[in-house]
Short mmCIF file of C-alpha atoms (C1' of nucleotides) in Angstrom, two decimals:
data_model
loop_
_atom_site.label_atom_id
_atom_site.label_comp_id
_atom_site.label_asym_id
_atom_site.label_seq_id
_atom_site.Cartn_x
_atom_site.Cartn_y
_atom_site.Cartn_z
CA MET G 69 118.07 -120.10 -27.85
CA ASP G 70 120.46 -118.72 -25.30
CA THR G 71 121.64 -120.35 -22.11
CA ILE G 72 123.06 -118.70 -19.02
CA LYS G 73 124.74 -121.08 -16.61
CA PHE G 74 126.03 -120.07 -13.22
CA SER G 75 126.76 -121.36 -9.77
CA SER G 76 125.26 -119.25 -7.01
CA GLU G 77 124.07 -119.85 -3.51
CA TYR G 78 122.27 -116.52 -3.75
CA PHE G 79 119.80 -117.45 -6.43
CA ASN G 80 116.80 -119.73 -6.26
CA ALA G 81 113.92 -119.56 -8.72
CA LYS G 82 111.29 -120.61 -6.23
CA ASP G 83 112.31 -118.04 -3.62
CA THR G 84 112.57 -115.31 -6.23
CA LEU G 85 109.20 -116.03 -7.81
CA LEU G 86 107.13 -116.71 -4.69
CA CYS G 87 108.06 -113.57 -2.79
CA GLY G 88 105.40 -111.56 -4.56
CA GLN G 89 107.32 -109.36 -6.96
CA ILE G 90 106.08 -111.01 -10.16
CA PHE G 91 102.90 -112.74 -11.32
CA ARG G 92 103.83 -114.13 -14.75
CA TYR G 93 105.46 -117.47 -14.03
CA LEU G 94 104.59 -121.16 -14.14
CA PRO G 95 106.09 -124.34 -12.75
CA TYR G 96 107.58 -126.19 -15.72
CA LYS G 97 109.51 -129.46 -15.82
CA LYS G 98 112.48 -129.13 -13.44
CA GLY G 99 111.91 -125.45 -12.71
CA TYR G 100 109.85 -122.49 -13.83
CA LEU G 101 108.93 -120.46 -16.88
CA ILE G 102 109.19 -116.71 -16.35
CA PHE G 103 107.64 -114.17 -18.72
CA SER G 104 108.57 -110.51 -19.11
CA LEU G 105 107.32 -108.22 -21.89
CA ASP G 106 107.48 -110.44 -25.00
CA LYS G 107 110.24 -112.65 -23.64
CA CYS G 108 110.37 -115.97 -21.86
CA ALA G 109 112.96 -117.80 -19.77
CA TYR G 110 113.06 -121.37 -18.50
CA CYS G 111 114.96 -121.51 -15.24
CA TYR G 112 116.02 -124.57 -13.28
CA THR G 113 118.76 -125.73 -10.94
CA GLU G 114 120.68 -128.99 -11.25
CA ASN G 115 123.82 -130.17 -9.47
CA ASP G 116 124.36 -126.77 -7.87
CA TYR G 117 124.21 -124.98 -11.21
CA THR G 118 121.36 -122.77 -12.30
CA TYR G 119 120.43 -122.66 -15.97
CA ILE G 120 118.43 -119.92 -17.62
CA ILE G 121 117.34 -120.83 -21.12
CA SER G 122 115.67 -117.94 -22.90
CA ASN G 123 115.05 -116.12 -26.14
CA ASP G 124 117.00 -113.09 -24.94
CA LYS G 125 120.10 -113.83 -22.91
CA GLU G 126 121.21 -110.25 -22.29
CA TYR G 127 117.74 -109.18 -21.25
CA PHE G 128 117.44 -111.88 -18.64
CA TYR G 129 121.00 -111.43 -17.41
CA ASN G 130 119.97 -107.92 -16.46
CA TYR G 131 116.45 -108.94 -15.43
CA PHE G 132 117.74 -111.40 -12.82
CA ASP G 133 120.34 -108.85 -11.74
CA LEU G 134 123.08 -111.43 -12.18
CA LYS G 135 126.02 -109.10 -12.06
CA LYS G 136 125.21 -108.00 -8.52
CA ASP G 137 127.00 -109.77 -5.68
CA TYR G 138 124.26 -110.62 -3.21
CA SER G 139 126.73 -111.98 -0.64
CA ILE G 140 127.55 -108.37 0.24
CA ILE G 141 123.91 -107.56 0.93
CA TYR G 142 123.37 -110.85 2.72
CA ASN G 143 126.30 -110.36 5.06
CA SER G 144 125.54 -106.75 5.84
CA ILE G 145 121.98 -107.67 6.73
CA LYS G 146 123.18 -109.99 9.48
CA THR G 147 123.99 -106.96 11.60
CA TYR G 148 120.26 -106.40 12.08
CA GLY G 149 119.86 -109.20 14.62
CA ASP G 150 118.56 -112.74 14.94
CA PHE G 151 115.15 -112.40 13.36
CA ILE G 152 116.37 -110.61 10.22
CA THR G 153 119.23 -113.10 9.93
CA LYS G 154 116.75 -115.94 10.15
CA ILE G 155 114.40 -114.67 7.46
CA ALA G 156 117.31 -113.67 5.21
CA THR G 157 118.62 -117.21 5.49
CA LEU G 158 115.23 -118.66 4.65
CA GLY G 159 114.88 -116.40 1.64
CA LYS G 160 118.52 -116.49 0.65
CA GLY G 161 117.69 -117.27 -2.96
CA ILE G 162 115.59 -114.15 -3.47
CA ARG G 163 116.76 -111.63 -6.03
CA LEU G 164 115.06 -108.35 -6.73
CA LEU G 165 114.12 -108.59 -10.37
CA LYS G 166 114.70 -105.58 -12.63
CA GLN G 167 111.30 -105.45 -14.22
CA ASP G 168 109.95 -103.41 -17.06
CA ILE G 169 108.45 -100.26 -15.55
CA THR G 170 105.24 -100.23 -17.58
CA GLU G 171 104.43 -103.91 -17.17
CA ASN G 172 105.20 -103.66 -13.49
CA LEU G 173 102.95 -100.64 -12.96
CA PHE G 174 99.99 -102.21 -14.74
CA SER G 175 100.52 -105.45 -12.85
CA PHE G 176 100.54 -103.83 -9.44
CA ILE G 177 97.50 -101.70 -10.13
CA ILE G 178 95.75 -105.00 -10.81
CA SER G 179 97.13 -106.43 -7.58
CA GLN G 180 95.38 -104.03 -5.21
CA ASN G 181 92.95 -105.62 -2.74
CA ASN G 182 93.25 -108.85 -4.67
CA ASN G 183 94.76 -112.26 -4.06
CA ILE G 184 97.77 -113.65 -5.87
CA PRO G 185 96.11 -116.58 -7.70
CA ARG G 186 93.46 -114.22 -9.03
CA ILE G 187 95.99 -111.55 -9.99
CA LYS G 188 97.90 -114.15 -11.99
CA GLY G 189 94.70 -115.15 -13.77
CA ILE G 190 93.74 -111.60 -14.71
CA ILE G 191 97.19 -110.81 -16.08
CA GLU G 192 97.18 -114.08 -18.01
CA ARG G 193 93.85 -113.20 -19.63
CA LEU G 194 95.14 -109.71 -20.39
CA CYS G 195 98.09 -111.22 -22.27
CA GLU G 196 96.06 -113.91 -24.06
CA ASN G 197 93.53 -111.38 -25.29
CA LEU G 198 95.74 -108.43 -26.16
CA GLY G 199 99.28 -109.80 -26.40
CA GLU G 200 101.05 -111.43 -29.32
CA LYS G 201 101.76 -115.13 -29.64
CA ARG G 202 105.40 -116.02 -29.08
CA PHE G 203 107.49 -119.15 -28.68
CA LEU G 204 110.43 -120.37 -26.67
CA ASN G 205 111.22 -123.48 -28.66
CA GLU G 206 107.97 -125.45 -28.57
CA ILE G 207 106.56 -123.46 -25.66
CA GLU G 208 103.77 -121.14 -26.74
CA TYR G 209 102.95 -118.01 -24.77
CA TYR G 210 101.60 -114.49 -25.14
CA SER G 211 103.48 -111.24 -24.70
CA PHE G 212 102.45 -108.51 -22.32
CA PRO G 213 100.23 -106.18 -24.40
CA SER G 214 101.45 -102.94 -25.89
CA VAL G 215 100.12 -99.70 -24.46
CA ASP G 216 98.64 -98.86 -27.86
CA LYS G 217 96.60 -102.04 -27.82
CA MET G 218 95.48 -101.52 -24.24
CA SER G 219 94.43 -97.94 -24.90
CA GLU G 220 92.10 -99.13 -27.68
CA MET G 221 90.05 -101.37 -25.41
CA ASP G 222 87.08 -100.06 -23.45
CA VAL G 223 86.37 -100.39 -19.76
CA GLU G 224 83.85 -103.16 -20.41
CA PHE G 225 86.57 -105.34 -21.85
CA TYR G 226 88.68 -104.93 -18.75
CA LYS G 227 85.72 -105.81 -16.56
CA SER G 228 85.12 -108.91 -18.67
CA ILE G 229 88.54 -110.33 -17.81
CA GLY G 230 87.86 -109.89 -14.09
CA LEU G 231 89.30 -106.50 -13.20
CA GLY G 232 86.18 -105.31 -11.42
CA TYR G 233 86.41 -101.76 -10.12
CA ARG G 234 90.07 -101.55 -11.22
CA ALA G 235 89.05 -101.55 -14.88
CA PRO G 236 88.92 -97.73 -15.20
CA TYR G 237 92.39 -97.44 -13.63
CA ILE G 238 93.88 -99.65 -16.34
CA LYS G 239 92.03 -97.89 -19.12
CA ARG G 240 93.10 -94.48 -17.85
CA LEU G 241 96.77 -95.40 -17.44
CA ALA G 242 96.93 -96.82 -20.97
CA GLU G 243 95.39 -93.64 -22.34
CA ASP G 244 97.70 -91.40 -20.33
CA ILE G 245 100.81 -93.21 -21.54
CA LYS G 246 99.59 -93.10 -25.11
CA GLY G 247 98.91 -89.43 -24.58
CA GLY G 248 102.53 -88.74 -23.68
CA LEU G 249 103.05 -89.75 -20.07
CA ASP G 250 106.67 -90.93 -20.08
CA LEU G 251 107.27 -93.30 -17.19
CA ASN G 252 110.88 -93.90 -18.18
CA SER G 253 111.64 -90.24 -17.64
CA PHE G 254 110.79 -90.82 -13.97
CA ASN G 255 114.15 -92.57 -13.70
CA ASN G 256 115.76 -89.17 -13.28
CA LEU G 257 113.80 -88.39 -10.13
CA SER G 258 114.95 -88.85 -6.56
CA THR G 259 113.09 -91.63 -4.75
CA LYS G 260 111.08 -89.05 -2.86
CA SER G 261 109.98 -87.20 -6.01
CA LEU G 262 109.41 -90.48 -7.82
CA LYS G 263 107.01 -91.65 -5.12
CA ILE G 264 105.04 -88.41 -5.36
CA ALA G 265 104.85 -88.68 -9.15
CA LEU G 266 103.63 -92.28 -9.09
CA ASN G 267 101.20 -91.65 -6.27
CA ASN G 268 99.57 -88.95 -8.37
CA LEU G 269 98.54 -91.44 -11.05
CA TYR G 270 94.91 -92.52 -11.00
CA GLY G 271 94.49 -95.83 -9.18
CA VAL G 272 97.97 -95.69 -7.70
CA GLY G 273 98.23 -95.22 -3.94
CA PRO G 274 101.14 -95.54 -1.51
CA LYS G 275 101.32 -99.34 -1.63
CA VAL G 276 101.43 -99.69 -5.41
CA THR G 277 103.83 -96.75 -5.51
CA ASP G 278 106.26 -98.55 -3.22
CA CYS G 279 106.02 -101.75 -5.26
CA VAL G 280 106.81 -99.91 -8.47
CA THR G 281 109.66 -97.83 -7.03
CA LEU G 282 111.13 -101.10 -5.78
CA PHE G 283 110.44 -103.57 -8.59
CA GLY G 284 110.36 -101.23 -11.58
CA PHE G 285 112.77 -98.48 -10.57
CA ASN G 286 115.05 -100.59 -8.34
CA ARG G 287 114.98 -98.19 -5.43
CA GLY G 288 116.10 -100.05 -2.34
CA ASP G 289 114.69 -97.35 -0.08
CA SER G 290 111.14 -98.59 -0.69
CA PHE G 291 109.06 -100.71 1.64
CA PRO G 292 105.60 -101.74 0.42
CA VAL G 293 103.17 -102.39 3.27
CA ASP G 294 100.24 -104.70 2.57
CA THR G 295 98.19 -106.95 4.83
CA TRP G 296 101.00 -109.51 5.16
CA ILE G 297 103.61 -106.93 6.07
CA GLU G 298 101.22 -105.30 8.51
CA LYS G 299 100.88 -108.71 10.12
CA VAL G 300 104.62 -109.32 10.37
CA TYR G 301 105.07 -105.79 11.72
CA LYS G 302 102.63 -106.40 14.55
CA GLU G 303 103.53 -109.99 15.32
CA ASN G 304 107.30 -109.97 14.88
CA PHE G 305 108.30 -106.36 15.55
CA ASN G 306 105.69 -105.61 18.23
CA GLY G 307 104.62 -102.66 16.10
CA THR G 308 101.93 -100.30 17.30
CA LEU G 309 101.45 -98.03 14.28
CA SER G 310 98.39 -98.69 12.15
CA ASP G 311 98.86 -96.22 9.30
CA ARG G 312 100.56 -98.16 6.51
CA LYS G 313 102.49 -95.16 5.23
CA LYS G 314 103.93 -94.64 8.68
CA ILE G 315 104.80 -98.33 8.98
CA SER G 316 106.64 -98.07 5.67
CA GLU G 317 108.56 -95.02 6.89
CA TRP G 318 109.40 -96.82 10.13
CA PHE G 319 111.03 -99.69 8.23
CA ILE G 320 112.86 -97.44 5.78
CA ASN G 321 114.21 -95.43 8.69
CA LYS G 322 115.47 -98.70 10.18
CA PHE G 323 116.87 -100.43 7.09
CA GLY G 324 117.70 -97.62 4.63
CA GLU G 325 118.82 -98.88 1.23
CA ASN G 326 118.32 -102.48 2.37
CA SER G 327 114.61 -101.91 3.02
CA GLY G 328 113.49 -103.41 -0.28
CA ILE G 329 115.25 -106.74 -0.05
CA ILE G 330 114.35 -107.11 3.63
CA GLN G 331 110.73 -106.43 2.77
CA GLN G 332 110.90 -109.31 0.29
CA TYR G 333 112.36 -111.65 2.91
CA LEU G 334 109.60 -110.63 5.34
CA PHE G 335 106.78 -111.05 2.84
CA TYR G 336 108.04 -114.44 1.73
CA TYR G 337 108.46 -115.58 5.30
CA LYS G 338 105.03 -114.44 6.44
CA ARG G 339 103.00 -115.52 3.46
CA SER G 340 104.73 -118.75 2.45
CA LEU G 341 107.13 -120.05 5.07
CA GLU G 342 106.00 -119.35 8.60
CA ARG G 343 103.53 -122.22 8.77
CA LEU G 344 106.16 -124.74 7.59
"C1'" DA K 220 78.95 -119.06 4.04
"C1'" DG K 221 81.61 -115.48 4.94
"C1'" DC K 222 86.07 -113.45 5.37
"C1'" DC K 223 89.84 -111.96 2.92
"C1'" DA K 224 93.14 -110.58 -0.74
"C1'" DG K 225 100.42 -107.36 -2.22
"C1'" DG K 226 94.38 -100.88 -1.62
"C1'" DT K 227 92.54 -96.67 -3.56
"C1'" DC K 228 88.99 -93.32 -4.24
"C1'" DT K 229 85.42 -90.45 -2.57
"C1'" DT K 230 82.98 -88.30 0.87
"C1'" DC K 231 82.32 -86.31 5.18
"C1'" DG K 232 83.65 -84.22 9.73
"C1'" DC P 45 94.24 -83.24 7.67
"C1'" DG P 46 92.12 -88.39 9.21
"C1'" DA P 47 88.35 -91.66 9.44
"C1'" DA P 48 84.80 -94.29 7.24
"C1'" DG P 49 82.44 -96.47 3.46
"C1'" DA P 50 82.27 -98.13 -1.34
"C1'" DC P 51 84.13 -100.90 -4.56
"C1'" DA P 52 84.25 -106.33 -7.99
"C1'" DT P 53 85.54 -110.72 -7.86
"C1'" DG P 54 86.60 -115.20 -6.58
"C1'" DG P 55 90.11 -117.97 -3.53
"C1'" DC P 56 89.86 -120.62 0.35
#
DNA sequence: AGCCAGGTCTTCG
DNA sequence: CGAAGACATGGC
């Protein structure tokens, strides 16, 4: 069991988990459990210190992007005006997680035209059925399935865990990866080429592409546009475009490399905070 | 009960 | 090219 302890005003588990970048987490005791691949971390904050107890310290140090100084990003973002400053302050504890590319891609294919509680449920059933049992101390959980295992299952299985019309997309991606598609090699591509490559995968459109370039490939010049972002664009930016790809380009043109983190602030604000 | 959810694919002008 | 309809399921 490994513990990471740090003091940071730029990290908050709740902000980081509720901004829509990850679906495998649970409230637990004083904080949250977070699952990635076959690993698990228990994260909580006490007396201004955050503790991350896990079964792979180095993995989660990287996963939570702890060596990056978010104060630099936070302060540079303040030049974008009152509204951006406000939402950045509200979501100050958000960190862009450095997720596993494969798990992230499967997860966001599942996410399309779906709601977050249901997405969480489907991914949980995927892990319970096809993953391997693991422990963090006395906590039992299941790993994210291997591609080999997923490629063995038929479309009917995927429908049975609630995937609906997305079932063939999952089956096909698993088969393609098993057949030699090397997602990690995409790391060498420019963001522009990367987006084209991802968009060409079956079941992956512009929105899922932007999520994966941002959450899996850590490209800050990505701006996923979903129904919530479309709403914030119209209501808070007086936007008139309706094509989501064009809305995404509009934001990237405005925020450049900071697009990704600002998108997270906006999503979190619109979906979880505005009504408060 | 009916609209909606972190959309994409196919088909048709 | 862009617009329109189909698509599974269940949360709220």
